[in-house]
Structures are given as C-alpha cells and as structure tokens.
Short mmCIF file of C-alpha atoms in Angstrom, two decimals:
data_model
loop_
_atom_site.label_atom_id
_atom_site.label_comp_id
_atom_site.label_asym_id
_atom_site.label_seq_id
_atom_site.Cartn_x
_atom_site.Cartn_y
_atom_site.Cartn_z
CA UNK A 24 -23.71 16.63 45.89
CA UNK A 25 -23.07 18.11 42.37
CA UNK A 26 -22.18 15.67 39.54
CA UNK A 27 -19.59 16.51 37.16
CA UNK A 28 -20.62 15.77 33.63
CA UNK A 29 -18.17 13.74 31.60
CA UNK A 30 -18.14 15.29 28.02
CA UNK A 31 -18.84 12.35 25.60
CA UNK A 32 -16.74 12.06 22.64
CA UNK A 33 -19.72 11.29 20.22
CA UNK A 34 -20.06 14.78 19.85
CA UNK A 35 -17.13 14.29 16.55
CA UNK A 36 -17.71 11.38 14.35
CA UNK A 37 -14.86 8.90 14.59
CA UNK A 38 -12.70 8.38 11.24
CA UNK A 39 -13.53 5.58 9.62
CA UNK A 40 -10.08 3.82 7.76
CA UNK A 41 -10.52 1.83 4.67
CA UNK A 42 -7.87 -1.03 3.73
CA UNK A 43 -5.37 -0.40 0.71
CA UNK A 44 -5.20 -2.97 -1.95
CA UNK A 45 -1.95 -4.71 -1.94
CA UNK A 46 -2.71 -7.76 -3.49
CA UNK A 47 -0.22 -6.74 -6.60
CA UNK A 48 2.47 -8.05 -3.71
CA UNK A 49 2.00 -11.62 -5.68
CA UNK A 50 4.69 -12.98 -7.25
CA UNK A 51 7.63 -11.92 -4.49
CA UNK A 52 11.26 -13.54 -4.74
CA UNK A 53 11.58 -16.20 -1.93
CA UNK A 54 7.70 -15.13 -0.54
CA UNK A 55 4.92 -17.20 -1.10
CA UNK A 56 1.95 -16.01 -1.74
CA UNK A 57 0.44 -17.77 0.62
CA UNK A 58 2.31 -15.89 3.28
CA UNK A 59 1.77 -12.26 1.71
CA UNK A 60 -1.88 -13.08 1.51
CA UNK A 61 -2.10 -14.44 5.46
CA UNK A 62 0.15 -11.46 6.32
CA UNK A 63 -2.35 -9.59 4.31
CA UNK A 64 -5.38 -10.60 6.27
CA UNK A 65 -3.71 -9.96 9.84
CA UNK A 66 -2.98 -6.13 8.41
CA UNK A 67 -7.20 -6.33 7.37
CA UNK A 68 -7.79 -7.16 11.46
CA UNK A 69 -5.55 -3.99 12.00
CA UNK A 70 -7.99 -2.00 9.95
CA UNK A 71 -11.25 -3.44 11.68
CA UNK A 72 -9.94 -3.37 15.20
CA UNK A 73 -9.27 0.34 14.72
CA UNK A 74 -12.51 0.95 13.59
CA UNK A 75 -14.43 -0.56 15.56
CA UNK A 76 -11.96 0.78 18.76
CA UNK A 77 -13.11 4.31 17.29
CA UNK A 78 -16.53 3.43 17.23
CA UNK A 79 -16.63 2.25 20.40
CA UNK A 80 -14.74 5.17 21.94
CA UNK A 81 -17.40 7.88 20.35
CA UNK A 82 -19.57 6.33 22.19
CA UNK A 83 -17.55 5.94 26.04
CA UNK A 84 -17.78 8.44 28.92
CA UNK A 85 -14.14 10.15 28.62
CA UNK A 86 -12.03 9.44 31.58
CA UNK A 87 -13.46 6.05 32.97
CA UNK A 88 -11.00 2.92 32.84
CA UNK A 89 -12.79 1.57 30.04
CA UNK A 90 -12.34 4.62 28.24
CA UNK A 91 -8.47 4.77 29.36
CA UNK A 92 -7.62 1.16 28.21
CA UNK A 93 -9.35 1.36 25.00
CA UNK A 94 -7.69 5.18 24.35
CA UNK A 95 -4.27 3.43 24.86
CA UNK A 96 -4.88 0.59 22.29
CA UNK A 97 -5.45 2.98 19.83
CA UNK A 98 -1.81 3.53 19.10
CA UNK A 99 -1.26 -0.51 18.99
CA UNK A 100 -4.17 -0.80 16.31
CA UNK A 101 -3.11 2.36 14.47
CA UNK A 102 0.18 2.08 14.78
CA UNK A 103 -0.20 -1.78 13.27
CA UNK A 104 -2.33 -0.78 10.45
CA UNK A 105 0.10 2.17 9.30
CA UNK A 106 3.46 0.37 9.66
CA UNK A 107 2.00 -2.56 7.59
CA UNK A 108 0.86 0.12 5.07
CA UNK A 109 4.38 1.59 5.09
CA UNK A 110 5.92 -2.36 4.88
CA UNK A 111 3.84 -3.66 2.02
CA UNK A 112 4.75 -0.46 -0.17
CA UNK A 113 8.13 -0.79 0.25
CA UNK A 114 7.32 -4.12 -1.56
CA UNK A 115 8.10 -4.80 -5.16
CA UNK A 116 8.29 -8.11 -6.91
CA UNK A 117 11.93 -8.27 -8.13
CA UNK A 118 12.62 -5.07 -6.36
CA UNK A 119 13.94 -2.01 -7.76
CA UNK A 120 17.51 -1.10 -7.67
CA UNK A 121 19.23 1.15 -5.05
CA UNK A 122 19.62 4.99 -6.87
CA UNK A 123 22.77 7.08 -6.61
CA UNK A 124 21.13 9.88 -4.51
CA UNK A 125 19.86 7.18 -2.08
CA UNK A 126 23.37 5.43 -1.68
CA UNK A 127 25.23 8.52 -1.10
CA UNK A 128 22.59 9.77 1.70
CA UNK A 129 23.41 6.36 3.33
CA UNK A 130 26.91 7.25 2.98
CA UNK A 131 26.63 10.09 4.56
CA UNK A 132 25.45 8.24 7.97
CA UNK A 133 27.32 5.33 7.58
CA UNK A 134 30.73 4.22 5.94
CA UNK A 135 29.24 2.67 3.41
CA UNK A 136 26.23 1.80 1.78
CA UNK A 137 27.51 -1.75 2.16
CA UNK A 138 27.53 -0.84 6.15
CA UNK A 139 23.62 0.66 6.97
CA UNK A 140 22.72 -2.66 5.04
CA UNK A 141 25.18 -4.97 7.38
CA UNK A 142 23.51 -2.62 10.46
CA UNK A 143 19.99 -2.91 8.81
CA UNK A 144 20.13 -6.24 8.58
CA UNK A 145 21.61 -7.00 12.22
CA UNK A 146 18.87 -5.07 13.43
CA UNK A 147 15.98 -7.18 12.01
CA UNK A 148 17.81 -10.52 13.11
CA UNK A 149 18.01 -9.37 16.76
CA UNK A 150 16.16 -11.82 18.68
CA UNK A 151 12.38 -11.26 19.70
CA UNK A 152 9.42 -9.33 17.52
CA UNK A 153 9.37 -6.17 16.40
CA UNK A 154 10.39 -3.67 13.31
CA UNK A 155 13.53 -2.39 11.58
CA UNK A 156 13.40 1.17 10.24
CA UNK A 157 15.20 3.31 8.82
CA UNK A 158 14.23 6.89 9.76
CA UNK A 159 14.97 10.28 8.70
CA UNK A 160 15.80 13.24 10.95
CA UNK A 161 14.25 16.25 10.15
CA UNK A 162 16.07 18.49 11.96
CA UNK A 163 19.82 17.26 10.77
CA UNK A 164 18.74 15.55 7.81
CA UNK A 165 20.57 12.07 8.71
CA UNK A 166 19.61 8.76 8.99
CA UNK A 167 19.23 6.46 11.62
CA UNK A 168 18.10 2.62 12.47
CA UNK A 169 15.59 1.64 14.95
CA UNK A 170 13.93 -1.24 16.67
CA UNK A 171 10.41 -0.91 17.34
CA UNK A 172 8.81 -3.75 19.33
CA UNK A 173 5.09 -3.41 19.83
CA UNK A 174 4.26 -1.02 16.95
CA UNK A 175 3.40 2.31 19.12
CA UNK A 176 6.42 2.12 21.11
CA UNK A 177 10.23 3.03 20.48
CA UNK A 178 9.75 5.42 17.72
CA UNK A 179 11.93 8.38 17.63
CA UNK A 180 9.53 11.98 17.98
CA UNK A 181 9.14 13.48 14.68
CA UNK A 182 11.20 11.12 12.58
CA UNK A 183 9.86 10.03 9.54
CA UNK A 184 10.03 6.88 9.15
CA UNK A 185 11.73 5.73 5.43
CA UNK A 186 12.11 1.76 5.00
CA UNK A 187 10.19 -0.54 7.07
CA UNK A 188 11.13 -4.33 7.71
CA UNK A 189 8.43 -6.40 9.71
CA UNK A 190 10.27 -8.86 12.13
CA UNK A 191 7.02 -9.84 13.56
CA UNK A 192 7.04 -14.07 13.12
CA UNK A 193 3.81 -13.75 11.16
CA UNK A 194 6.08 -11.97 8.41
CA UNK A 195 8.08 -15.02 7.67
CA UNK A 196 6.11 -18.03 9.13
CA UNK A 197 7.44 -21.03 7.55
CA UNK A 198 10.98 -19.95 7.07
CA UNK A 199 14.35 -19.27 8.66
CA UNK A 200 14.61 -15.27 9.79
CA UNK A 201 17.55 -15.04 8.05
CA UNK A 202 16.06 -16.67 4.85
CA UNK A 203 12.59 -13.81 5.33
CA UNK A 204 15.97 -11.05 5.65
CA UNK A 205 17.04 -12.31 2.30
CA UNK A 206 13.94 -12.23 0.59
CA UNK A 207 13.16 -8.76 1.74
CA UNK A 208 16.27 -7.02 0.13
CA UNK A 209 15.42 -9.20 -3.45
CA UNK A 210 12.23 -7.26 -2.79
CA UNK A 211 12.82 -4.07 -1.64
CA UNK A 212 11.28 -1.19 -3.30
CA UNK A 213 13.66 1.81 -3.51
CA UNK A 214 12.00 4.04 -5.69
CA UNK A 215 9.56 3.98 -3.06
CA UNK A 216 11.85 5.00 -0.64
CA UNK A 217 13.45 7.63 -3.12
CA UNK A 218 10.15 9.15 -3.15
CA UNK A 219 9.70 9.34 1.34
CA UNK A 220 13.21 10.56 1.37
CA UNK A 221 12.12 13.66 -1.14
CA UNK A 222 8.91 13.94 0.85
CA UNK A 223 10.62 14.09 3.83
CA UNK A 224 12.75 16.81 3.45
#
C-alpha cells in the first residue's frame, strides 16, 4: 500500500496580526468607558485567537478534521477581529457631522437621508446578535444595508463594507439596545466613512 503524503502548511510562515490602539475611544457620548475598554479586550481575544489558530494550522496535516474545523474558524476569528477594527474607527467622541457628498449618496439609495438612518437603525434593533452595515457596491456604485450574524457569514461578495454597527450584547452591556443605537449615531465618525466611500470607488 502506497501512502499519500499530506503537504504540511508550515512550509509558509503564518501572518502574525498585531492589535490597533483604540484606546483614544475614551470619552464617548452615552458610552462608558468601562464598556469601550471591556469591548476593547474581547476585540484583543479576536487578535490572539487568530494567531494562535494560524500557528496552530502551520503546523496541522492539511485535510484531516482537525485541520478542517480549525480552517473554518478562521473566518469567525478574522472576521471578528476586522469588523471590530472597522467598528471602533467609525468611532469618534462627539462624532463628526454627516458631509454633503455623503448625504446625497444616501439619497441616491434611499428617499432620504432621514430614511437609510430610520432603515439603519431598524436593522441594528432587530432582535438577536449580529452587525449592521452599510455596504457599497462596486459594480453599481449604490448602497445597501445588511445584517451579519456570526461575523463570517451574510456578507454580500465583493462589497465593501462602509459603516459598521456592532449589535453583539457585549457592545452595549448595561443598557437598553435602543439607548447603545442612540449613543452610536452621537458617535459616529463620518469623515471616516467619507474617506471608505472615496476608497471604495
């Protein structure tokens, strides 16, 4: 009998991700600190999980069950280290005001500027855990909303995503959903969404 050798993956060195520093985040209308900072060491676990997934993985036979499990939680830990990236830098104590090139892009997808918000918002109060985004499409240029539940799934192929809302209940622990919706528009960041919308195009 003739054994088939199993190419290991060792044979590239895994990435290795570092955290970002987000701890400017203090100081958020209607978010305590103390939340942003837990919140802040659940996106750290994110970080190590996926390194140490990695790590683990250059060193598995490819194509074993082990191997297969651990391959598909890659896109969980990823996936929950770059959304939280995306989430916290949309972030702004204060939050920056809304510019005329944004609001008439929204306009063009919905009736109003007044109406993706009303949408937005309905999205991230739907019931269970997940994400509201707002994504661009490349290919016609509009703008859509989304609910993403467990970070890898859901997301629309090739859309880039623009403005990220965490609905997970680790994002507003201590408070009323609809009080965490609040706080996240007094927050929101749209200069940094300005900038993904020009990047995106």
């Amino acid at each position: 009998m003739v054994r088939r050798m199993t190419p290991k993956t060792t044979e590239v060195a895994p990435v290795e991700y570092k955290e970002e520093d987000y701890h400017d985040l203090r100081g958020l209308t209607g978010l305590p600190d103390a939340l942003i900072e837990a919140h802040l060491k659940l996106y750290s676990g994110y970080v190590s999980n996926l390194n140490k997934l990695l790590q683990t993985l250059a060193g598995t036979d490819s194509g074993g069950p082990d191997w297969a499990e651990m391959q598909r939680r890659v896109g969980f830990e990823m996936n929950g280290m770059r959304l939280h990236e995306l989430y916290f830098e949309n972030l702004t104590p204060g939050g920056h005001g809304v510019s005329r090139d944004i609001s008439q892009l929204l306009s063009d997808s919905w009736p109003s500027l007044s109406a993706w918000e009303k949408e937005f918002r309905a999205i991230g109060a739907m019931r269970g855990v997940g994400w509201a985004i707002l994504y661009r499409d490349p290919l016609t240029q509009k703008l859509s909303n989304h609910w993403i539940s467990l970070h890898q799934d859901g997301h629309p192929a090739g859309f880039t995503p623009i403005l990220l809302m965490d609905v997970w209940e680790h994002a507003f622990t201590g408070m009323e959903r609809a009080r965490y919706i609040d706080a996240f528009f007094s927050n929101l960041n749209w200069e940094t969404v300005d900038e993904r919308l020009k990047f995106s195009r």
